[in-house]
Amino acid sequence: MFKTRLTDLLGIEYPIIGGAMAYLSTAELAAAVSNAGGFGLIAAVTLTRDELKEQIRACRSLTDKPFGVNVALIHRDPEKIDQDMEVVIEEGVRFVETAALSPEPYVKQLKDAGITILHKCATVRHALSAERAGVDAVTLVGYEAAGHTGLDDLPLSIMLPQAADSLKIPGIAAGGIGDGRTFISALALGASGVQLGTRLMASHECPASRTFKDWIVRTQATDTVYVERSLNRAYRVRRNEAAEKVLELEKTGVTMLDLLPYIGGDRLRKVLFEDDVEAGVVPCGPVAGMINSVMSVRDIIERITGQARDIVEQLSSD
């Protein structure tokens, strides 16, 4: 029922990708998504060369299903990006997701290594540019998503039909996907698949602390806020003391360096792993308001696909 161009491209059962989340999208989480019939991603952005190699090898030991590595092209150190590209090629990774800036400088290098390229961006115009550059699929980040969502503030209900009408390659929906209803609606709007992020934060395989996961479960749909807009960025995060402080600072006119004490990796790790959910800003989508419990990745994906299957059957019978 859920066979799409994306399942054909990636060789997977369900058109569901586990979004790459800094510090959280480890080999264990990626493998769990792949073993449940989806497509797992390892987030390379915070890993050293040796750590990335270890994560790729660990993922291979945990699953024989397809998985990939996400490489953020917005890293402050260009050498880190080159390093990540070298590692995925050396390790024989078959799939790479690039994110943020144009993938064009890396397409030939990856293609020559036989790698299938997915690119994540926040607008249809950037998706079209990525298609022209030669990527194989694009993920569109809607206004509903966690993290960096661009400045157009367009929901997926608008972006996906536009993408379907414009793109020749598969488009993937990222943002607001948390159950079978949102999954099947994205497919109906023209997506070839979806990407889960916030929903996987509240999974058993996510390496975050139980305190953090329970905090996500308690989150209401209205508990997220945008920061960094004064810097011409849009970063959707869970409202907490750190986010409120960032919003106060932005009213005074600040630089990114001024915000680093609240948005840096050290603070994020405190939120994720040290039970201090007020310490730093953390990406979180309003879909958290639909999360009622911490579940295994397999149960999450089976619940999504089962509910979606029921919806299709009900619509067919009506």
GROMACS .gro file of C-alpha atoms in nm:
model
  318
    1MET     CA    1   0.000   0.000   0.000
    2PHE     CA    2   0.284   0.240   0.079
    3LYS     CA    3   0.504   0.169  -0.220
    4THR     CA    4   0.624   0.504  -0.357
    5ARG     CA    5   0.913   0.639  -0.560
    6LEU     CA    6   1.099   0.690  -0.232
    7THR     CA    7   1.063   0.326  -0.123
    8ASP     CA    8   1.192   0.223  -0.464
    9LEU     CA    9   1.484   0.469  -0.446
   10LEU     CA   10   1.596   0.363  -0.099
   11GLY     CA   11   1.491  -0.002  -0.106
   12ILE     CA   12   1.269   0.023   0.203
   13GLU     CA   13   0.927  -0.100   0.308
   14TYR     CA   14   0.770   0.223   0.433
   15PRO     CA   15   0.837   0.576   0.301
   16ILE     CA   16   0.939   0.695   0.647
   17ILE     CA   17   1.277   0.851   0.724
   18GLY     CA   18   1.416   0.904   1.071
   19GLY     CA   19   1.529   1.266   1.067
   20ALA     CA   20   1.889   1.347   1.159
   21MET     CA   21   1.901   1.511   1.503
   22ALA     CA   22   2.228   1.633   1.655
   23TYR     CA   23   2.349   1.408   1.939
   24LEU     CA   24   2.038   1.188   1.911
   25SER     CA   25   2.048   1.026   1.567
   26THR     CA   26   2.301   0.761   1.657
   27ALA     CA   27   2.361   0.416   1.510
   28GLU     CA   28   2.109   0.266   1.751
   29LEU     CA   29   1.828   0.504   1.657
   30ALA     CA   30   1.905   0.486   1.284
   31ALA     CA   31   1.916   0.106   1.289
   32ALA     CA   32   1.588   0.091   1.480
   33VAL     CA   33   1.415   0.297   1.212
   34SER     CA   34   1.561   0.084   0.933
   35ASN     CA   35   1.475  -0.242   1.108
   36ALA     CA   36   1.115  -0.122   1.146
   37GLY     CA   37   1.086  -0.079   0.768
   38GLY     CA   38   1.183   0.285   0.741
   39PHE     CA   39   1.512   0.456   0.662
   40GLY     CA   40   1.745   0.561   0.943
   41LEU     CA   41   1.994   0.846   0.932
   42ILE     CA   42   2.307   0.900   1.140
   43ALA     CA   43   2.372   1.269   1.219
   44ALA     CA   44   2.738   1.346   1.146
   45VAL     CA   45   2.735   1.710   1.255
   46THR     CA   46   2.871   1.657   1.609
   47LEU     CA   47   3.096   1.358   1.537
   48THR     CA   48   3.472   1.344   1.485
   49ARG     CA   49   3.615   1.144   1.197
   50ASP     CA   50   3.671   0.838   1.415
   51GLU     CA   51   3.331   0.871   1.585
   52LEU     CA   52   3.153   0.885   1.250
   53LYS     CA   53   3.337   0.573   1.134
   54GLU     CA   54   3.240   0.396   1.456
   55GLN     CA   55   2.875   0.495   1.419
   56ILE     CA   56   2.858   0.375   1.058
   57ARG     CA   57   3.015   0.042   1.150
   58ALA     CA   58   2.792   0.008   1.456
   59CYS     CA   59   2.483   0.070   1.244
   60ARG     CA   60   2.591  -0.202   1.002
   61SER     CA   61   2.625  -0.441   1.295
   62LEU     CA   62   2.270  -0.359   1.408
   63THR     CA   63   2.087  -0.376   1.075
   64ASP     CA   64   2.119  -0.523   0.728
   65LYS     CA   65   1.864  -0.270   0.600
   66PRO     CA   66   1.944   0.053   0.413
   67PHE     CA   67   2.050   0.356   0.617
   68GLY     CA   68   2.230   0.681   0.548
   69VAL     CA   69   2.438   0.962   0.693
   70ASN     CA   70   2.327   1.325   0.722
   71VAL     CA   71   2.596   1.585   0.648
   72ALA     CA   72   2.509   1.942   0.748
   73LEU     CA   73   2.652   2.184   0.492
   74ILE     CA   74   2.615   2.479   0.728
   75HIS     CA   75   2.889   2.372   0.969
   76ARG     CA   76   3.115   2.658   1.079
   77ASP     CA   77   3.423   2.458   0.980
   78PRO     CA   78   3.430   2.376   0.606
   79GLU     CA   79   3.699   2.115   0.672
   80LYS     CA   80   3.446   1.923   0.884
   81ILE     CA   81   3.217   1.892   0.582
   82ASP     CA   82   3.501   1.766   0.363
   83GLN     CA   83   3.596   1.522   0.637
   84ASP     CA   84   3.242   1.384   0.660
   85MET     CA   85   3.229   1.337   0.284
   86GLU     CA   86   3.560   1.151   0.289
   87VAL     CA   87   3.443   0.921   0.567
   88VAL     CA   88   3.113   0.823   0.405
   89ILE     CA   89   3.298   0.741   0.083
   90GLU     CA   90   3.573   0.548   0.261
   91GLU     CA   91   3.316   0.351   0.460
   92GLY     CA   92   3.108   0.265   0.152
   93VAL     CA   93   2.792   0.441   0.268
   94ARG     CA   94   2.528   0.412  -0.004
   95PHE     CA   95   2.306   0.704   0.095
   96VAL     CA   96   2.381   1.059   0.210
   97GLU     CA   97   2.145   1.337   0.308
   98THR     CA   98   2.290   1.685   0.271
   99ALA     CA   99   2.119   1.974   0.448
  100ALA     CA  100   2.095   2.352   0.441
  101LEU     CA  101   2.331   2.508   0.184
  102SER     CA  102   2.356   2.405  -0.181
  103PRO     CA  103   2.470   2.045  -0.233
  104GLU     CA  104   2.613   2.127  -0.576
  105PRO     CA  105   2.982   2.138  -0.470
  106TYR     CA  106   2.956   1.779  -0.342
  107VAL     CA  107   2.727   1.611  -0.594
  108LYS     CA  108   2.997   1.490  -0.834
  109GLN     CA  109   3.215   1.359  -0.551
  110LEU     CA  110   2.928   1.160  -0.403
  111LYS     CA  111   2.789   1.042  -0.736
  112ASP     CA  112   3.132   0.921  -0.849
  113ALA     CA  113   3.132   0.706  -0.536
  114GLY     CA  114   2.795   0.558  -0.630
  115ILE     CA  115   2.609   0.736  -0.349
  116THR     CA  116   2.240   0.826  -0.368
  117ILE     CA  117   2.188   1.185  -0.250
  118LEU     CA  118   1.894   1.327  -0.061
  119HIS     CA  119   1.893   1.699   0.012
  120LYS     CA  120   1.698   1.878   0.284
  121CYS     CA  121   1.585   2.237   0.235
  122ALA     CA  122   1.307   2.473   0.338
  123THR     CA  123   1.169   2.607   0.009
  124VAL     CA  124   1.051   2.473  -0.325
  125ARG     CA  125   1.290   2.704  -0.510
  126HIS     CA  126   1.585   2.554  -0.322
  127ALA     CA  127   1.448   2.206  -0.390
  128LEU     CA  128   1.445   2.285  -0.761
  129SER     CA  129   1.804   2.411  -0.740
  130ALA     CA  130   1.905   2.087  -0.569
  131GLU     CA  131   1.729   1.888  -0.840
  132ARG     CA  132   1.922   2.078  -1.107
  133ALA     CA  133   2.242   2.006  -0.916
  134GLY     CA  134   2.173   1.634  -0.952
  135VAL     CA  135   2.038   1.506  -0.620
  136ASP     CA  136   1.803   1.208  -0.622
  137ALA     CA  137   1.535   1.330  -0.379
  138VAL     CA  138   1.460   1.636  -0.167
  139THR     CA  139   1.315   1.678   0.179
  140LEU     CA  140   1.100   1.987   0.225
  141VAL     CA  141   1.097   2.134   0.575
  142GLY     CA  142   0.766   2.301   0.648
  143TYR     CA  143   0.668   2.570   0.897
  144GLU     CA  144   0.545   2.288   1.122
  145ALA     CA  145   0.893   2.142   1.168
  146ALA     CA  146   1.141   2.160   1.453
  147GLY     CA  147   1.473   2.337   1.413
  148HIS     CA  148   1.562   2.552   1.114
  149THR     CA  149   1.258   2.599   0.890
  150GLY     CA  150   1.354   2.892   0.669
  151LEU     CA  151   1.189   3.232   0.660
  152ASP     CA  152   0.900   3.175   0.419
  153ASP     CA  153   0.674   3.040   0.696
  154LEU     CA  154   0.488   2.816   0.452
  155PRO     CA  155   0.311   2.504   0.580
  156LEU     CA  156   0.349   2.172   0.405
  157SER     CA  157  -0.013   2.193   0.290
  158ILE     CA  158   0.108   2.463   0.048
  159MET     CA  159   0.464   2.350  -0.020
  160LEU     CA  160   0.395   1.987  -0.103
  161PRO     CA  161   0.148   2.047  -0.388
  162GLN     CA  162   0.382   2.311  -0.530
  163ALA     CA  163   0.672   2.068  -0.509
  164ALA     CA  164   0.471   1.787  -0.666
  165ASP     CA  165   0.383   2.014  -0.956
  166SER     CA  166   0.742   2.134  -1.004
  167LEU     CA  167   0.984   1.853  -0.918
  168LYS     CA  168   1.070   1.547  -1.123
  169ILE     CA  169   1.243   1.374  -0.831
  170PRO     CA  170   1.070   1.247  -0.513
  171GLY     CA  171   0.978   1.499  -0.247
  172ILE     CA  172   0.971   1.417   0.124
  173ALA     CA  173   0.765   1.598   0.389
  174ALA     CA  174   0.933   1.706   0.714
  175GLY     CA  175   0.734   1.874   0.988
  176GLY     CA  176   0.424   1.786   1.185
  177ILE     CA  177   0.431   1.412   1.110
  178GLY     CA  178   0.341   1.214   1.419
  179ASP     CA  179   0.063   0.968   1.338
  180GLY     CA  180  -0.112   0.791   1.053
  181ARG     CA  181  -0.333   1.088   0.973
  182THR     CA  182  -0.044   1.327   0.919
  183PHE     CA  183   0.151   1.060   0.733
  184ILE     CA  184  -0.125   0.979   0.486
  185SER     CA  185  -0.213   1.346   0.441
  186ALA     CA  186   0.147   1.420   0.335
  187LEU     CA  187   0.128   1.145   0.074
  188ALA     CA  188  -0.208   1.279  -0.045
  189LEU     CA  189  -0.055   1.626  -0.083
  190GLY     CA  190   0.208   1.488  -0.320
  191ALA     CA  191   0.497   1.372  -0.101
  192SER     CA  192   0.671   1.043  -0.178
  193GLY     CA  193   0.752   0.999   0.190
  194VAL     CA  194   0.785   1.167   0.528
  195GLN     CA  195   1.055   1.241   0.781
  196LEU     CA  196   1.005   1.198   1.156
  197GLY     CA  197   1.202   1.406   1.405
  198THR     CA  198   1.027   1.519   1.721
  199ARG     CA  199   0.824   1.196   1.743
  200LEU     CA  200   1.144   0.992   1.761
  201MET     CA  201   1.274   1.200   2.051
  202ALA     CA  202   1.020   1.014   2.266
  203SER     CA  203   1.136   0.668   2.162
  204HIS     CA  204   1.312   0.405   2.371
  205GLU     CA  205   1.604   0.395   2.126
  206CYS     CA  206   1.662   0.770   2.143
  207PRO     CA  207   1.972   0.820   2.364
  208ALA     CA  208   1.828   1.121   2.551
  209SER     CA  209   1.750   1.093   2.921
  210ARG     CA  210   1.414   0.974   3.048
  211THR     CA  211   1.365   1.318   3.204
  212PHE     CA  212   1.393   1.477   2.861
  213LYS     CA  213   1.159   1.224   2.700
  214ASP     CA  214   0.896   1.277   2.971
  215TRP     CA  215   0.930   1.653   2.912
  216ILE     CA  216   0.855   1.599   2.542
  217VAL     CA  217   0.551   1.388   2.632
  218ARG     CA  218   0.422   1.673   2.854
  219THR     CA  219   0.476   1.930   2.579
  220GLN     CA  220   0.166   2.096   2.438
  221ALA     CA  221   0.131   2.194   2.073
  222THR     CA  222   0.154   2.560   2.179
  223ASP     CA  223   0.479   2.515   2.374
  224THR     CA  224   0.721   2.587   2.087
  225VAL     CA  225   0.863   2.923   1.988
  226TYR     CA  226   1.087   3.066   1.716
  227VAL     CA  227   1.425   3.212   1.806
  228GLU     CA  228   1.701   3.371   1.591
  229ARG     CA  229   1.460   3.564   1.371
  230SER     CA  230   1.653   3.884   1.444
  231LEU     CA  231   1.949   3.715   1.273
  232ASN     CA  232   1.745   3.627   0.963
  233ARG     CA  233   1.713   3.267   1.075
  234ALA     CA  234   1.411   3.077   1.198
  235TYR     CA  235   1.475   2.813   1.463
  236ARG     CA  236   1.175   2.642   1.622
  237VAL     CA  237   1.250   2.522   1.974
  238ARG     CA  238   1.076   2.407   2.290
  239ARG     CA  239   0.986   2.705   2.508
  240ASN     CA  240   1.199   2.702   2.825
  241GLU     CA  241   1.409   2.944   3.030
  242ALA     CA  242   1.693   2.946   2.777
  243ALA     CA  243   1.457   3.016   2.486
  244GLU     CA  244   1.296   3.302   2.680
  245LYS     CA  245   1.641   3.448   2.751
  246VAL     CA  246   1.733   3.430   2.382
  247LEU     CA  247   1.411   3.612   2.290
  248GLU     CA  248   1.491   3.886   2.542
  249LEU     CA  249   1.843   3.927   2.404
  250GLU     CA  250   1.716   3.945   2.047
  251LYS     CA  251   1.511   4.252   2.136
  252THR     CA  252   1.835   4.437   2.216
  253GLY     CA  253   2.013   4.357   1.890
  254VAL     CA  254   2.266   4.078   1.926
  255THR     CA  255   2.501   3.862   1.722
  256MET     CA  256   2.515   3.485   1.707
  257LEU     CA  257   2.815   3.494   1.941
  258ASP     CA  258   2.599   3.665   2.202
  259LEU     CA  259   2.348   3.381   2.182
  260LEU     CA  260   2.597   3.093   2.191
  261PRO     CA  261   2.584   3.061   2.572
  262TYR     CA  262   2.221   2.952   2.530
  263ILE     CA  263   2.218   2.780   2.190
  264GLY     CA  264   2.557   2.606   2.191
  265GLY     CA  265   2.618   2.234   2.199
  266ASP     CA  266   2.720   2.228   2.565
  267ARG     CA  267   2.382   2.366   2.671
  268LEU     CA  268   2.195   2.134   2.436
  269ARG     CA  269   2.370   1.831   2.586
  270LYS     CA  270   2.263   1.942   2.933
  271VAL     CA  271   1.902   1.943   2.816
  272LEU     CA  272   1.926   1.610   2.636
  273PHE     CA  273   2.139   1.408   2.874
  274GLU     CA  274   2.177   1.582   3.212
  275ASP     CA  275   1.813   1.630   3.316
  276ASP     CA  276   1.832   2.012   3.297
  277VAL     CA  277   1.555   2.091   3.050
  278GLU     CA  278   1.589   2.466   3.108
  279ALA     CA  279   1.962   2.489   3.031
  280GLY     CA  280   1.959   2.549   2.654
  281VAL     CA  281   1.740   2.573   2.349
  282VAL     CA  282   1.638   2.244   2.191
  283PRO     CA  283   1.462   2.189   1.857
  284CYS     CA  284   1.106   2.071   1.900
  285GLY     CA  285   0.802   2.075   1.673
  286PRO     CA  286   0.441   2.137   1.777
  287VAL     CA  287   0.370   1.776   1.685
  288ALA     CA  288   0.498   1.708   2.037
  289GLY     CA  289   0.146   1.795   2.147
  290MET     CA  290   0.033   1.469   1.983
  291ILE     CA  291   0.285   1.253   2.171
  292ASN     CA  292   0.132   1.074   2.466
  293SER     CA  293   0.393   0.816   2.558
  294VAL     CA  294   0.748   0.693   2.506
  295MET     CA  295   0.741   0.397   2.268
  296SER     CA  296   0.980   0.180   2.074
  297VAL     CA  297   1.062   0.295   1.722
  298ARG     CA  298   0.900  -0.017   1.581
  299ASP     CA  299   0.578   0.054   1.770
  300ILE     CA  300   0.579   0.416   1.650
  301ILE     CA  301   0.618   0.318   1.286
  302GLU     CA  302   0.369   0.030   1.310
  303ARG     CA  303   0.113   0.259   1.473
  304ILE     CA  304   0.161   0.523   1.201
  305THR     CA  305   0.135   0.279   0.913
  306GLY     CA  306  -0.150   0.084   1.072
  307GLN     CA  307  -0.356   0.395   1.130
  308ALA     CA  308  -0.281   0.517   0.778
  309ARG     CA  309  -0.387   0.182   0.633
  310ASP     CA  310  -0.716   0.201   0.825
  311ILE     CA  311  -0.779   0.551   0.690
  312VAL     CA  312  -0.722   0.443   0.331
  313GLU     CA  313  -0.951   0.143   0.372
  314GLN     CA  314  -1.222   0.355   0.532
  315LEU     CA  315  -1.204   0.614   0.254
  316SER     CA  316  -1.219   0.337  -0.005
  317SER     CA  317  -1.527   0.182   0.153
  318ASP     CA  318  -1.703   0.517   0.185
   0.00000   0.00000   0.00000
